[in-house]
Short mmCIF file of C-alpha atoms in Angstrom, two decimals:
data_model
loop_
_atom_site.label_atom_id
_atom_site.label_comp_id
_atom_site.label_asym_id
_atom_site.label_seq_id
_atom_site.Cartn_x
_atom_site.Cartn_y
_atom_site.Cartn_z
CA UNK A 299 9.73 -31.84 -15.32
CA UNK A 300 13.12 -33.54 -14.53
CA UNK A 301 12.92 -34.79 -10.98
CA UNK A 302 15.80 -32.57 -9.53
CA UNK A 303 15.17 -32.16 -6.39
CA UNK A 304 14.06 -35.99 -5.89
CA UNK A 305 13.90 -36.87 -1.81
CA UNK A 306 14.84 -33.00 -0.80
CA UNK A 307 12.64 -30.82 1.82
CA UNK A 308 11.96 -27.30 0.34
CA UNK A 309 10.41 -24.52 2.47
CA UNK A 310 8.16 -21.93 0.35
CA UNK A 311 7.05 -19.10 2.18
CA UNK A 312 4.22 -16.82 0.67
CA UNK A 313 2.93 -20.43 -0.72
CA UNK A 314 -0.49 -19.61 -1.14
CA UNK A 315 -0.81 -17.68 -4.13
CA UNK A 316 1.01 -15.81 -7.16
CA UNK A 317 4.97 -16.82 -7.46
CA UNK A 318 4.61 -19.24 -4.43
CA UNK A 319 2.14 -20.83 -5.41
CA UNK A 320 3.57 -21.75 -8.34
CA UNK A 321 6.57 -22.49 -7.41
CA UNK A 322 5.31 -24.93 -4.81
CA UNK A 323 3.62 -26.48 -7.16
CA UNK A 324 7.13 -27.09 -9.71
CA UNK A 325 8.85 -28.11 -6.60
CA UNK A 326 6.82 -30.70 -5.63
CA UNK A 327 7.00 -32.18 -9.48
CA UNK A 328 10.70 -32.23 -9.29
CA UNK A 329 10.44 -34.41 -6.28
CA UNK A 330 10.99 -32.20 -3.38
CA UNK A 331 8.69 -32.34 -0.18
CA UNK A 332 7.76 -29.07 0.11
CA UNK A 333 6.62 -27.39 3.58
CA UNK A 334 3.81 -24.44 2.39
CA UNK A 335 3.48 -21.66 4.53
CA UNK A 336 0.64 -19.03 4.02
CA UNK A 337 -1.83 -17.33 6.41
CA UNK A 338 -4.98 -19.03 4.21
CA UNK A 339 -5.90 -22.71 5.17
CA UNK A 340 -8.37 -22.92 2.63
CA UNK A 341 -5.75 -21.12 -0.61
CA UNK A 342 -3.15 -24.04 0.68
CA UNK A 343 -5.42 -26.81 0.61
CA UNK A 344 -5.70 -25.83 -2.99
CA UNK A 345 -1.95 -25.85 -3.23
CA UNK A 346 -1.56 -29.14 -1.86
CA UNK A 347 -4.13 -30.40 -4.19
CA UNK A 348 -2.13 -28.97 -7.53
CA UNK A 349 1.35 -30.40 -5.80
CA UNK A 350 -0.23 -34.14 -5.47
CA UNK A 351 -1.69 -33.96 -9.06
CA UNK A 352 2.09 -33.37 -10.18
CA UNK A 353 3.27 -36.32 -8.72
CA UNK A 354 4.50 -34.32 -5.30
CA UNK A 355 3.74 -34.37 -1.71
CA UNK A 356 3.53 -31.05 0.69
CA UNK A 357 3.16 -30.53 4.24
CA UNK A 358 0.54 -27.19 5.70
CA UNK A 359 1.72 -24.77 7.82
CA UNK A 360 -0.51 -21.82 8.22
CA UNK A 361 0.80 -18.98 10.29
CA UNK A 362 1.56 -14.65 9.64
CA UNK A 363 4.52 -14.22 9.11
CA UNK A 364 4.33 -11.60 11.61
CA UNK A 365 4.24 -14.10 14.12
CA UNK A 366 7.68 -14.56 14.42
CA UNK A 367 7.46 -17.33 17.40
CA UNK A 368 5.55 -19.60 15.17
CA UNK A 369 8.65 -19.02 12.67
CA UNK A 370 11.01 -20.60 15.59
CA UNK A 371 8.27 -23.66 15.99
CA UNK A 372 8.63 -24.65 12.21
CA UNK A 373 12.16 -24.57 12.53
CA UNK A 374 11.81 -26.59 15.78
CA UNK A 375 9.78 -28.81 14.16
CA UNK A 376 11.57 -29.83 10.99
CA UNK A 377 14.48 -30.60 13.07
CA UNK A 378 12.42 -32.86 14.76
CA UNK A 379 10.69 -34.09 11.68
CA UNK A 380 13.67 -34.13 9.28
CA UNK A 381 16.79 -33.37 10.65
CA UNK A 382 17.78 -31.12 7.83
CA UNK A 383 15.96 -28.35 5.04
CA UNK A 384 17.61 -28.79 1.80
CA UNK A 385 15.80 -25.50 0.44
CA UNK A 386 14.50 -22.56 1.28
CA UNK A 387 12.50 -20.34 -1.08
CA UNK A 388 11.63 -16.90 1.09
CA UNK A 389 9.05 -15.49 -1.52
CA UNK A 390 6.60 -14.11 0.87
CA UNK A 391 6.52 -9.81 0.87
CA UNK A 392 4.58 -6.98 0.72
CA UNK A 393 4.04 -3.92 -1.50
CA UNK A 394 2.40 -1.47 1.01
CA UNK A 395 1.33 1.56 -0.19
CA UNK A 396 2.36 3.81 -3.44
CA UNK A 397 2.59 7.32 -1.80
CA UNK A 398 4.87 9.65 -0.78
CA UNK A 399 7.11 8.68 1.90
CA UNK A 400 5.90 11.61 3.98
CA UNK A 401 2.10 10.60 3.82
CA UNK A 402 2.77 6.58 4.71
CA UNK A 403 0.93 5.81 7.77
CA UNK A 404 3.24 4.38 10.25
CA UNK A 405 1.22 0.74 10.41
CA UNK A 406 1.89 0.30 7.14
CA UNK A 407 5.78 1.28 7.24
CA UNK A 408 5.38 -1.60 10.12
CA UNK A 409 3.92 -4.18 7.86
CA UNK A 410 6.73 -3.88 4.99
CA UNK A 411 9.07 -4.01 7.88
CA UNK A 412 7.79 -6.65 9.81
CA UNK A 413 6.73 -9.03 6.47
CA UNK A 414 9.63 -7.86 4.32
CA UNK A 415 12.69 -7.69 6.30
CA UNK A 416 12.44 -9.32 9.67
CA UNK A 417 10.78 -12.35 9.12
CA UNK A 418 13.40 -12.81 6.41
CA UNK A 419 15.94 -12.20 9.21
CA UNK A 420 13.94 -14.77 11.42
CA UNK A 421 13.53 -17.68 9.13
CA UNK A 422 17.70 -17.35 8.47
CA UNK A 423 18.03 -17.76 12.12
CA UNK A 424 15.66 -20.21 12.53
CA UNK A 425 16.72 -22.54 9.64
CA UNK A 426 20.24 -21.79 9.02
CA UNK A 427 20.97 -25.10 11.34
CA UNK A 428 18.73 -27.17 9.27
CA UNK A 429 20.47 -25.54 5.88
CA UNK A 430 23.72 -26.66 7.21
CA UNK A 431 22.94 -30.28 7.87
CA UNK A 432 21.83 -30.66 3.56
CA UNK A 433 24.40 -31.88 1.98
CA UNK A 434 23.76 -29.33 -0.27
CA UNK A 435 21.68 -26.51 1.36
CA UNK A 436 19.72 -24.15 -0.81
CA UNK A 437 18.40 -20.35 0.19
CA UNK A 438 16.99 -18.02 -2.42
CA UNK A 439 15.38 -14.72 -1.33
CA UNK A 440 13.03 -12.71 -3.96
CA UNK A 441 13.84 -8.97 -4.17
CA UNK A 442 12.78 -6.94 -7.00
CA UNK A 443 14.16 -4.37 -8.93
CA UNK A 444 12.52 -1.37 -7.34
CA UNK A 445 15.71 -2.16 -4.66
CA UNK A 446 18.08 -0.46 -6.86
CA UNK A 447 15.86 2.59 -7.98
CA UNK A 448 14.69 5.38 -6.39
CA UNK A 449 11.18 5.72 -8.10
CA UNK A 450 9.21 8.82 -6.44
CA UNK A 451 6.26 6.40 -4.11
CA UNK A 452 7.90 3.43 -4.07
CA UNK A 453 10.11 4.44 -1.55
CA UNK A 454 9.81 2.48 1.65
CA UNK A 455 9.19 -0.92 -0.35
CA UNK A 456 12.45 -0.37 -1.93
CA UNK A 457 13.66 0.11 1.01
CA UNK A 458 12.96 -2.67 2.38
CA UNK A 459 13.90 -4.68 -0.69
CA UNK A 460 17.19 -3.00 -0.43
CA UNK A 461 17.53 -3.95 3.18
CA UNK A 462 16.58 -7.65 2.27
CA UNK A 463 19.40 -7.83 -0.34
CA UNK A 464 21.85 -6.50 2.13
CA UNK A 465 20.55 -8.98 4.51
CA UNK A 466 20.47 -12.33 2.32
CA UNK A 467 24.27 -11.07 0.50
CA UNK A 468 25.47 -10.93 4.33
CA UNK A 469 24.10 -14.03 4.99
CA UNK A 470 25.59 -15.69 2.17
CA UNK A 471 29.43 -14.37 2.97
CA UNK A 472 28.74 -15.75 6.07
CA UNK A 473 28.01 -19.04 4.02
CA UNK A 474 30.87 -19.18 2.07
CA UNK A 475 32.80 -22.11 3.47
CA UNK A 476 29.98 -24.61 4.24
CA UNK A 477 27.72 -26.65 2.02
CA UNK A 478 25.04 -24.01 2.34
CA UNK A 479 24.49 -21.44 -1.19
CA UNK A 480 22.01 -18.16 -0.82
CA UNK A 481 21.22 -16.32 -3.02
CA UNK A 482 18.86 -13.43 -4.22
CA UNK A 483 16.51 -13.83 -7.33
CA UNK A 484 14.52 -11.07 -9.02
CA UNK A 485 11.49 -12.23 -11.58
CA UNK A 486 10.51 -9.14 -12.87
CA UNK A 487 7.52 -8.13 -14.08
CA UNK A 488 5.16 -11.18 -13.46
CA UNK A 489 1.57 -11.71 -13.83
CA UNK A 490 0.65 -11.68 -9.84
CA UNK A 491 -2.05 -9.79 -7.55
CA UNK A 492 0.64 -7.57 -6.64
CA UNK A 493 1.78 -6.66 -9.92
CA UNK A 494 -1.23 -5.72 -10.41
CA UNK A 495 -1.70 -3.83 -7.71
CA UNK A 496 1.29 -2.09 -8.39
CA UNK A 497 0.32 -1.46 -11.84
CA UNK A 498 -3.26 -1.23 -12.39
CA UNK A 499 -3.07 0.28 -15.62
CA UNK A 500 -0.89 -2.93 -17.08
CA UNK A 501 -2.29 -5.67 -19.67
CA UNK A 502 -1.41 -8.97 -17.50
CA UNK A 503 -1.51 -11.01 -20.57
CA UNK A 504 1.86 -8.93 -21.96
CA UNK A 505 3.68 -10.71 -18.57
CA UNK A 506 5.11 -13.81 -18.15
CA UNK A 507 3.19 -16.14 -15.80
CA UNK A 508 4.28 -17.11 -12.66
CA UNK A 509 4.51 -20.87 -14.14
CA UNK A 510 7.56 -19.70 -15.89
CA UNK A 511 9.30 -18.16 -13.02
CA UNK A 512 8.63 -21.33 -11.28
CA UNK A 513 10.41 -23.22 -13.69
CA UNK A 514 13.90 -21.09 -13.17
CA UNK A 515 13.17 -21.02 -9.43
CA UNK A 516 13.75 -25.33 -9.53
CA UNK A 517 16.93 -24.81 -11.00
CA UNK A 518 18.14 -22.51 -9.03
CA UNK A 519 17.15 -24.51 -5.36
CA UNK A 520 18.63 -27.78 -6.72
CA UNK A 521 22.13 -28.88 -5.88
CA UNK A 522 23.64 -28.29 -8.90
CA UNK A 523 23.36 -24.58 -8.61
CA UNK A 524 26.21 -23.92 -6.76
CA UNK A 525 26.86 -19.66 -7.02
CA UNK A 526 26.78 -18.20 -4.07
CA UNK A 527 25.75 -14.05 -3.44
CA UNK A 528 24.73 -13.74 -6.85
CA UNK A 529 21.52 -12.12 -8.24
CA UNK A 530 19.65 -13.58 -11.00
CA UNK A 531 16.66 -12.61 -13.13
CA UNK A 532 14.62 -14.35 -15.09
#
């Protein structure tokens, strides 16, 4: 892979498995230094073992992302570290539960809340200083298409896809005259635990893998990518 993001610190949340995983992985072989968060020590050990076999160096940070102090500590501590992010890949969500929106248990409304919107909100706050001091800072946010459908059970993790969208677009007007690009990316249906999950019914091996999403993910973190409040696919 073409070294394109050669010397550049990229944040992957959700690192530990499925599209963040890979990703992390494509990242690191296109030169970045990439900071893996996850809740599992031992699933981003393995990470950082695929990321040095491609040539790439990472740096651990296990935490919920629930724990939205710890979120304002990572930011903290980049600065310290770094001075600047030059990407930030917010991958980590949810899918709840499929049921009727009148039989979700409130916990679980909570979770997709909680995971799914406000930590989004959180890590914007927290790194929007470090986006700004990249010369060319990069934030992509992974929705999903069940944001613009109103699907009988998917209801409240729409929702909260929808809410993200709204969120990251905002954030991205709000962008518009510095160095810093966001935007959203949606990678379809992709052979992950949560697709799965979602559709149980599904042959994985008629998906795309999440090493191909990774791939389009590089591009669209590296400096040359210069849109701003767009939505891509795959």
């Amino acid at each position: 892979m073409t070294r394109l993001l050669e010397n550049k610190i990229v944040l992957v949340t959700g690192a530990s498995k499925g599209i963040g995983r890979a990703a992390a992985v494509a990242l690191g072989a296109a030169g970045a230094h990439v900071v893996c968060v996850a809740r599992t020590v031992g699933a981003l050990e393995g990470v950082d073992d695929e990321i040095r076999k491609a040539g790439g160096s990472a740096t651990l940070v296990p935490f919920n992302l629930k724990d939205v102090a710890a979120i304002d500590r990572l930011g903290a501590a980049l600065f310290e570290r770094w001075g600047r992010l030059d990407g930030l890949l917010a991958n980590a969500g949810v899918l709840g539960v499929l049921t009727p929106i009148t039989h979700l248990e409130p916990k679980v409304f909570a979770q997709l809340l909680d995971i799914n919107i406000t930590a989004n909100w959180r890590l914007i706050r927290s790194m929007d200083l470090l986006l700004r001091q990249s010369e060319a800072g990069r934030a992509l946010f992974v929705t999903s298409g069940a944001a613009r459908k109103h699907t009988p059970f998917w209801g409240v993790y729409a929702m909260s896809k929808a809410a993200l969208e709204s969120l990251a677009l905002t954030y991205a007007a709000e962008c518009e005259s510095t160095n810093v690009r966001v935007n959203l990316f949606n990678p379809g249906a992709t052979r992950t635990a949560m697709r799965q999950k979602a559709m149980p019914g599904e042959d994985p091996a008629t998906l795309k893998t999440p090493e191909d999403v990774a791939r389009r993910l590089v591009e669209l973190l590296s400096p040359s990518n210069t849109a701003n409040g767009e939505l891509f696919g795959y």
